[in-house]
PDB file of C-alpha atoms and ligand atoms in Angstrom:
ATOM      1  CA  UNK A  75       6.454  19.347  -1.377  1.00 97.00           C
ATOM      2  CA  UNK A  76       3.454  17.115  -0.478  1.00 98.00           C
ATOM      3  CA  UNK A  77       4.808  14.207   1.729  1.00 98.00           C
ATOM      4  CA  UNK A  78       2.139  11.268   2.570  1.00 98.00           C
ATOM      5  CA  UNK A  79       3.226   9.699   5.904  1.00 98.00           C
ATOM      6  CA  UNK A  80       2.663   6.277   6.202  1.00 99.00           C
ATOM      7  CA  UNK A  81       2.350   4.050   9.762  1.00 98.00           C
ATOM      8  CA  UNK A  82       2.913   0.273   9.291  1.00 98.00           C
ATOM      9  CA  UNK A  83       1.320  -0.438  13.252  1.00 98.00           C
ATOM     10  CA  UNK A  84      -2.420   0.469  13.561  1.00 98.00           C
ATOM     11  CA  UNK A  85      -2.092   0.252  17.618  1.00 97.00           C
ATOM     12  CA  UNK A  86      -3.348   3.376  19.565  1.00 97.00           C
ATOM     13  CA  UNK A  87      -0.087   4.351  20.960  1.00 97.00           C
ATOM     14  CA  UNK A  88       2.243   3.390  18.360  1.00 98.00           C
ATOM     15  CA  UNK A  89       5.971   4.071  18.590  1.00 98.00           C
ATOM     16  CA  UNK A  90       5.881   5.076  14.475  1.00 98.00           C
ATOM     17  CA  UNK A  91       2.954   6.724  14.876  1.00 98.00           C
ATOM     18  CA  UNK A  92       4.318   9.440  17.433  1.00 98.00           C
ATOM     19  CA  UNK A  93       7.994   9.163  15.937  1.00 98.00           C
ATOM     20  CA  UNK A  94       5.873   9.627  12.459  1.00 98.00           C
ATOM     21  CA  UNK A  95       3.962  12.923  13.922  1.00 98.00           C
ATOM     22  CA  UNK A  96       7.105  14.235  15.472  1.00 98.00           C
ATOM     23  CA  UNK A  97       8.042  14.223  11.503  1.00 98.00           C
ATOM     24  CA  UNK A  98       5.587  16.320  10.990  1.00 98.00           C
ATOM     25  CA  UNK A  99       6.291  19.300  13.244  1.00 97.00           C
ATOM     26  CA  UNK A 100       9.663  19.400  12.095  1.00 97.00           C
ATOM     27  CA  UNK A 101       9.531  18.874   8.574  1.00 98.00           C
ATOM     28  CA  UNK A 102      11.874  21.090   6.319  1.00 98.00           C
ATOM     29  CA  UNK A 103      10.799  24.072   5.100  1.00 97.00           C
ATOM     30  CA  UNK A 104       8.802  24.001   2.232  1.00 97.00           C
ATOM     31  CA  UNK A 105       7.759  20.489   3.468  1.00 98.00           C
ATOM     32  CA  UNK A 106       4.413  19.251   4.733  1.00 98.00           C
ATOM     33  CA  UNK A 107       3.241  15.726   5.453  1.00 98.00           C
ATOM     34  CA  UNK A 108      -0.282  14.403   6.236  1.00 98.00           C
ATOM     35  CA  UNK A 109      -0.965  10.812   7.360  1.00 98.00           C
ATOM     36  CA  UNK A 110      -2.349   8.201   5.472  1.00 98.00           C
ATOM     37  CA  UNK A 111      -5.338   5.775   7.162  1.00 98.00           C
ATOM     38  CA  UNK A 112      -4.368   2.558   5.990  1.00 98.00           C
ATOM     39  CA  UNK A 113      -6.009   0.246   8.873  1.00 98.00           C
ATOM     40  CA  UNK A 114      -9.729   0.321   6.880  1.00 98.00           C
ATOM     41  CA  UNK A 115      -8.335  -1.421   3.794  1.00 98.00           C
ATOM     42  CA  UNK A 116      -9.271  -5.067   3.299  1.00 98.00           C
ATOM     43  CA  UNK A 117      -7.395  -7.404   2.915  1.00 98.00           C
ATOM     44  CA  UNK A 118      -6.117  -7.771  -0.903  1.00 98.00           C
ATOM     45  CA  UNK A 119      -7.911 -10.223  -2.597  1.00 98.00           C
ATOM     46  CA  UNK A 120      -7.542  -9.987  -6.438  1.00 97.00           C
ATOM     47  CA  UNK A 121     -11.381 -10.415  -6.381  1.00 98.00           C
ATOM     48  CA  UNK A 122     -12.140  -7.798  -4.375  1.00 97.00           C
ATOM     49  CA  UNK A 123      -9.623  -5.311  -7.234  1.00 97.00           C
ATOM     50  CA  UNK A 124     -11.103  -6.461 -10.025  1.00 97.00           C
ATOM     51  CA  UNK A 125     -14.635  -6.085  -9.095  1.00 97.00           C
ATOM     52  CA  UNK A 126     -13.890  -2.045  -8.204  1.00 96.00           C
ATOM     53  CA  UNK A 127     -11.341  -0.735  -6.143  1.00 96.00           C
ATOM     54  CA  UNK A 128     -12.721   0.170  -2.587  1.00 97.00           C
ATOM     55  CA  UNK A 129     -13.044   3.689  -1.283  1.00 98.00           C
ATOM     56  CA  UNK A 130     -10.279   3.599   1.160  1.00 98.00           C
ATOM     57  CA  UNK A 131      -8.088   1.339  -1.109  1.00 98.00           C
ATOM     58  CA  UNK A 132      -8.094   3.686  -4.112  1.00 98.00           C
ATOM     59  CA  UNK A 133      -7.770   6.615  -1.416  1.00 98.00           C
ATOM     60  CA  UNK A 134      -4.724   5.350  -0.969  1.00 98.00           C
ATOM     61  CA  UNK A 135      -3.048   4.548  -3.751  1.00 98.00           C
ATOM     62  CA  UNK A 136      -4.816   8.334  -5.312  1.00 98.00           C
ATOM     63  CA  UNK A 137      -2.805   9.355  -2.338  1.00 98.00           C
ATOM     64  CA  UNK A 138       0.544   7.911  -2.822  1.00 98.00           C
ATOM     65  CA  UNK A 139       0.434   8.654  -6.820  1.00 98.00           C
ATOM     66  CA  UNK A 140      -0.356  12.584  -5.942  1.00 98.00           C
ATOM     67  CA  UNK A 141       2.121  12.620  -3.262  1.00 98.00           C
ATOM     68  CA  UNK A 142       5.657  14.421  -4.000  1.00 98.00           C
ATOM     69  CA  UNK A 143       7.615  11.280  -2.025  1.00 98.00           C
ATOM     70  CA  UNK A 144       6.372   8.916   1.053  1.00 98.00           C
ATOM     71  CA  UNK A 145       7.817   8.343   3.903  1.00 99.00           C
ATOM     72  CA  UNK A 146       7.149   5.341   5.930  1.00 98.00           C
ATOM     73  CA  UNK A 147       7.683   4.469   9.262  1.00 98.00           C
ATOM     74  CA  UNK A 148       7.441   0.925  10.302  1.00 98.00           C
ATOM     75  CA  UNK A 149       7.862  -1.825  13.306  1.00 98.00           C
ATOM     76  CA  UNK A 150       9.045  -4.978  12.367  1.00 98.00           C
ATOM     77  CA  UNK A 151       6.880  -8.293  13.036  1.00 98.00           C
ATOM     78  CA  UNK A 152       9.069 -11.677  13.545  1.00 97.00           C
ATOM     79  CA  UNK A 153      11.781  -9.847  11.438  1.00 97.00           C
ATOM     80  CA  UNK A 154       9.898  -8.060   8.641  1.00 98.00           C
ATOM     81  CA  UNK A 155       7.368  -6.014   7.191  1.00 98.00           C
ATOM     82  CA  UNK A 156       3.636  -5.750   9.173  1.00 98.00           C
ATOM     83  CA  UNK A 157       0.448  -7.375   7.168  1.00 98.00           C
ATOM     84  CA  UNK A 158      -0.960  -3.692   7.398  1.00 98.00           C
ATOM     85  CA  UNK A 159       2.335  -2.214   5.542  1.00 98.00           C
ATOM     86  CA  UNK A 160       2.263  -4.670   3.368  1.00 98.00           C
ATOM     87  CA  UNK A 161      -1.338  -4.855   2.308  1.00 98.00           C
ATOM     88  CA  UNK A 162      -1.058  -1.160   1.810  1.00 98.00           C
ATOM     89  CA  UNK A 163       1.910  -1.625  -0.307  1.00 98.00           C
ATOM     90  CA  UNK A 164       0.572  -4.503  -2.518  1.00 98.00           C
ATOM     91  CA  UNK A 165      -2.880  -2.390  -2.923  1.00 98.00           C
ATOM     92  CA  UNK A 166      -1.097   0.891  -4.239  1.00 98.00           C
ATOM     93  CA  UNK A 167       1.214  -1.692  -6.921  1.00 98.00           C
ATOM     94  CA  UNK A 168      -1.119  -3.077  -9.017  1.00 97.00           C
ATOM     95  CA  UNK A 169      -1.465  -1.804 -11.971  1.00 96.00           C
ATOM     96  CA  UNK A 170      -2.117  -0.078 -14.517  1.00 95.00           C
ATOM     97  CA  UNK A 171      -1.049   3.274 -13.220  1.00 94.00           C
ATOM     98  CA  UNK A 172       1.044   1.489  -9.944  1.00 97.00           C
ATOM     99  CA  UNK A 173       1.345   4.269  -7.004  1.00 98.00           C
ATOM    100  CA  UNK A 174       4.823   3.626  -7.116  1.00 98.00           C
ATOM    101  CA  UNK A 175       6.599   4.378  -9.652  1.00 97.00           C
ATOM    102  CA  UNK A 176       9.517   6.220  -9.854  1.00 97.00           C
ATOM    103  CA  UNK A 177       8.531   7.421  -6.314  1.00 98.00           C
ATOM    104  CA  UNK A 178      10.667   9.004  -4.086  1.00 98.00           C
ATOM    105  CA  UNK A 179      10.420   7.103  -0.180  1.00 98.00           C
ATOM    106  CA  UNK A 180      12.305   7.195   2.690  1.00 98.00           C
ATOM    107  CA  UNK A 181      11.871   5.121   5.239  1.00 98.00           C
ATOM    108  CA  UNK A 182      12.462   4.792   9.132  1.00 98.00           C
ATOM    109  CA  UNK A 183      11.672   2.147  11.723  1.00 98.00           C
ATOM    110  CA  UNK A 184      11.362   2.135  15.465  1.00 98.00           C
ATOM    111  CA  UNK A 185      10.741  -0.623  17.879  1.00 97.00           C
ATOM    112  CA  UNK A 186      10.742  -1.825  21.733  1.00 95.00           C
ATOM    113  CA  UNK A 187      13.657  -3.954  20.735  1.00 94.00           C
ATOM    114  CA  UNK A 188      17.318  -3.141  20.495  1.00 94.00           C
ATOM    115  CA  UNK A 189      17.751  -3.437  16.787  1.00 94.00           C
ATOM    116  CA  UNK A 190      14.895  -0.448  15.742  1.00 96.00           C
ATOM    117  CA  UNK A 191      13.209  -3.065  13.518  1.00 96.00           C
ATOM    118  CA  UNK A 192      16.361  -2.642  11.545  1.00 96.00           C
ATOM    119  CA  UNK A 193      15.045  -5.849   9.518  1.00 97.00           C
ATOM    120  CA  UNK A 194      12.029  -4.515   8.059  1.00 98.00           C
ATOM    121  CA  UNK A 195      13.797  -1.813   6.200  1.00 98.00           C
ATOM    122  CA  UNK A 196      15.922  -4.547   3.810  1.00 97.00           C
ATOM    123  CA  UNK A 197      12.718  -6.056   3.384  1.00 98.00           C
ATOM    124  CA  UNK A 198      11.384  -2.702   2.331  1.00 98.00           C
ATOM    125  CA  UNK A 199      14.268  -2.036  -0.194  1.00 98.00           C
ATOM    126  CA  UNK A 200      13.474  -5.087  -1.858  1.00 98.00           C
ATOM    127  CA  UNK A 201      10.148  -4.838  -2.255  1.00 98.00           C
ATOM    128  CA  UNK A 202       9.620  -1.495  -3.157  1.00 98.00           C
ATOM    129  CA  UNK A 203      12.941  -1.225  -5.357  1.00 98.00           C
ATOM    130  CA  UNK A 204      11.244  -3.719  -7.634  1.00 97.00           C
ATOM    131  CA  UNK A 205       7.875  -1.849  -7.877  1.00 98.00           C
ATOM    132  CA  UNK A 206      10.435   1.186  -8.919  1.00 97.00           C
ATOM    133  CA  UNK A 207      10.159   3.482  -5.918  1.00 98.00           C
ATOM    134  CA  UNK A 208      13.438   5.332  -5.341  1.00 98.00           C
ATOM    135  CA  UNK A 209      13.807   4.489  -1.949  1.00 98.00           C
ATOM    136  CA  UNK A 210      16.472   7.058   0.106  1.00 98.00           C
ATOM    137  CA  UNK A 211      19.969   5.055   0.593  1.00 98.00           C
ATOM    138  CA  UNK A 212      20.718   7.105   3.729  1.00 97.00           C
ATOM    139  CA  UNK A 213      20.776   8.266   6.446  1.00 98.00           C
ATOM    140  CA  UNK A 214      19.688   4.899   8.121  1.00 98.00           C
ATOM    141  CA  UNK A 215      17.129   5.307  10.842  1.00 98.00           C
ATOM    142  CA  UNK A 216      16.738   3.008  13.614  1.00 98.00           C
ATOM    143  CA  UNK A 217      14.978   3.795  16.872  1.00 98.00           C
ATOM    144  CA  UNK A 218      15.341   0.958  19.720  1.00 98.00           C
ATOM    145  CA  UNK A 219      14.158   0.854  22.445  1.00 97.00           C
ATOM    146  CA  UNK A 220      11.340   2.811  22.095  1.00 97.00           C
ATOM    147  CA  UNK A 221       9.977   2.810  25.664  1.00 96.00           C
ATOM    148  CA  UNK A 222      12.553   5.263  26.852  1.00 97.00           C
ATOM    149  CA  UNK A 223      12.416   7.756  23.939  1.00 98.00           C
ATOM    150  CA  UNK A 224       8.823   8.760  24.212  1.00 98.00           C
ATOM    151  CA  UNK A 225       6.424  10.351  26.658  1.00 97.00           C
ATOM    152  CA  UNK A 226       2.898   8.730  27.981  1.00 95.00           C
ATOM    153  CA  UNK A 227       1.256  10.971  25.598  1.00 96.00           C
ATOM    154  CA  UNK A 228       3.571   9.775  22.362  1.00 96.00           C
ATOM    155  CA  UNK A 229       5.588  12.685  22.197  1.00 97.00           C
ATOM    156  CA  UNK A 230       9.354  12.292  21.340  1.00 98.00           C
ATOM    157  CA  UNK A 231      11.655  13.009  24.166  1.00 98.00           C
ATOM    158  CA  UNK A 232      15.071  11.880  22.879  1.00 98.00           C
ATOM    159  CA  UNK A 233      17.168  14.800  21.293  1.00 98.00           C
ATOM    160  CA  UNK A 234      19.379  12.188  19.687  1.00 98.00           C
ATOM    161  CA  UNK A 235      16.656  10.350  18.153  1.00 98.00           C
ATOM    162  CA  UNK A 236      14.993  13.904  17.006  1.00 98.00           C
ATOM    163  CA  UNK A 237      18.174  14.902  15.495  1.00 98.00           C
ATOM    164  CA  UNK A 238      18.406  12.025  13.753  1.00 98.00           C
ATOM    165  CA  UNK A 239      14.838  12.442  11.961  1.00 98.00           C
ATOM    166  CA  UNK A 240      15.611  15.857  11.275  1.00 98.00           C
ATOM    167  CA  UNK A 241      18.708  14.835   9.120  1.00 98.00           C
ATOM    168  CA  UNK A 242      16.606  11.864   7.176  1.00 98.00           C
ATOM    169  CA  UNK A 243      14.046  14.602   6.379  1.00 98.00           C
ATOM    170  CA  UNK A 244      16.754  16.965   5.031  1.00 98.00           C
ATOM    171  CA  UNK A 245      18.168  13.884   3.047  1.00 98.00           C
ATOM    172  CA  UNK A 246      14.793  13.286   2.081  1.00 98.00           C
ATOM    173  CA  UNK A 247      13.882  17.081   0.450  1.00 98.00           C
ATOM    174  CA  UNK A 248      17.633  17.085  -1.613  1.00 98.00           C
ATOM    175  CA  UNK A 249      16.564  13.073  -3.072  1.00 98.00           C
ATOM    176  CA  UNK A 250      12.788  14.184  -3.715  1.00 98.00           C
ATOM    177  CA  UNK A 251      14.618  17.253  -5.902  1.00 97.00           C
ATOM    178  CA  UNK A 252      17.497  14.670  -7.299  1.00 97.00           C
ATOM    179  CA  UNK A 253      14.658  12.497  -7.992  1.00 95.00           C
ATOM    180  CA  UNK A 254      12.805  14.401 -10.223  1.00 89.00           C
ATOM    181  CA  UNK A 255      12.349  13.998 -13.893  1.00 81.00           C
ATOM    182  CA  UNK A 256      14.542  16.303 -15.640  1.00 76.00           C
TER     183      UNK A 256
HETATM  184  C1  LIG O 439       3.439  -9.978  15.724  1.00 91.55           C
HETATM  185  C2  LIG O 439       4.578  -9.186  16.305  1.00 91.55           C
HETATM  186  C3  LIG O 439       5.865  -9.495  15.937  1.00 91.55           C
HETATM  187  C4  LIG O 439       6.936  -8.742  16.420  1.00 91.55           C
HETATM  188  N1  LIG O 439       8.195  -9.016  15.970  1.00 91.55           N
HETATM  189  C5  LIG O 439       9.211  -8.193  16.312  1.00 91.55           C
HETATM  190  C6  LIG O 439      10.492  -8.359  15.719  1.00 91.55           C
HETATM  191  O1  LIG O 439      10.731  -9.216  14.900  1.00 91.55           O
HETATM  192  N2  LIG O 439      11.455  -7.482  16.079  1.00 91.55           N
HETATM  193  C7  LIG O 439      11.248  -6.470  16.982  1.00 91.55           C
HETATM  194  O2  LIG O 439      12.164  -5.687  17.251  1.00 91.55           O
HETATM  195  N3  LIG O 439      10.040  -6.305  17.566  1.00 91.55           N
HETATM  196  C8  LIG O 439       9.021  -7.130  17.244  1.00 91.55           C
HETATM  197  N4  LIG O 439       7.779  -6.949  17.799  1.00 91.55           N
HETATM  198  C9  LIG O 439       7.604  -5.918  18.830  1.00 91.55           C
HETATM  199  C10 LIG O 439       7.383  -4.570  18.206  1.00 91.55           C
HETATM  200  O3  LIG O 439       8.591  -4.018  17.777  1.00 91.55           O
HETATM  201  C11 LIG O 439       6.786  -3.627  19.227  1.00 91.55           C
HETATM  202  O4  LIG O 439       5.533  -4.140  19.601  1.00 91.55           O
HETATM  203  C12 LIG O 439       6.665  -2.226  18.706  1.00 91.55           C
HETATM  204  O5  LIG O 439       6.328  -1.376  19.753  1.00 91.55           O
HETATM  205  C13 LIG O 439       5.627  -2.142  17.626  1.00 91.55           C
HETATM  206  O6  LIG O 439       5.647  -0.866  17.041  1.00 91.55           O
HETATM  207  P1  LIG O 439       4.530   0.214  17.387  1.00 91.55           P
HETATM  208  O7  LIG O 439       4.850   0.713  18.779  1.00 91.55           O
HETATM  209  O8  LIG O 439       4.704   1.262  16.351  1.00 91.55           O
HETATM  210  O9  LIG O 439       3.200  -0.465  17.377  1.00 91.55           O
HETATM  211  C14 LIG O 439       6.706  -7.689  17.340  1.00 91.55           C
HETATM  212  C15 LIG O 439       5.389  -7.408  17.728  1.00 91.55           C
HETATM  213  C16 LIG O 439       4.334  -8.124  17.205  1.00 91.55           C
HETATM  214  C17 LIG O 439       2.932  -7.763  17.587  1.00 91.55           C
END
């Protein structure tokens, strides 16, 4: 299974980021996961779509379509999604052909804040529920206060909070298969 990773924060030392690469050294078996760019795209502007997609926009959404399910890790900003999340979102939905559909996600948030960003996720639901993404019900992820559960260098130090990831990915590999057109 062919998982595209996707970072809502573009900062250097992002708390998704690292929580997103810790993902990806302990991803199930018979499970890998490479990391989408989504900080080059432009803005959307409907003008900019219909006059040809660019490069790193249809990148992405060739990337999401040919993906086996997404998994997106996320911040909140002032209580939901970030403008790069959601740019990258609204890019991959238009259609025809929308990157979306009937695609399996799962999703996971971490922040510096008590709550893990737990807001963004609801928003997420919503918004990807109506472009028909099957977004995983549970577990639920939330990683507060970041600070304390990562190294200087971004790597994941909490044994909770890795245990934690390791049981959405395993929920993640039985929905991608439960997913799946019969
Ligand atoms: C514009 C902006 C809005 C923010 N709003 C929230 C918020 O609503 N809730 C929260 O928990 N943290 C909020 N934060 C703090 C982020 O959670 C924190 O910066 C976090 O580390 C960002 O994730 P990252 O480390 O992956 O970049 C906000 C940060 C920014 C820049």
């Amino acid at each position: 299974m062919q998982i595209l990773g996707i970072c809502g924060s573009l900062r250097k030392a992002s708390f998704n980021m690292a929580a997103l690469r810790a993902c990806q050294e302990m991803m199930p078996q018979g499970m890998a996961m490479k990391i989408a760019t989504i900080g080059d795209i432009p803005m959307f502007n409907q003008d900019l779509f219909d006059a040809g997609l660019p490069e790193s926009a249809k990148r992405l959404r060739t990337e999401v379509t040919e993906a086996d399910g997404v998994l997106i890790a996320s911040p909140e900003y002032n209580f939901s999604l970030t403008p790069a999340l959601k740019n990258a979102i609204d890019w991959a939905s238009r259609p025809p052909n929308q990157s979306w559909q009937d695609k399996p996600v799962a999703i996971f948030s971490t922040s510096a804040g008590p709550m893990g960003g737990a807001r963004v996720q609801y928003d997420l639901r919503r918004i990807l529920g109506q472009l028909w993404a099957h977004v995983l019900p549970r577990p639920e992820v939330f990683i507060g206060m970041a600070q304390g559960k990562f190294d200087a260098q971004g790597k994941l130090t909490d044994e909770t909070t890795r245990k934690f990831l390791a049981d959405l990915l395993t929920g993640f590999k039985a929905w991608i298969v439960r997913m799946k057109p019969r």
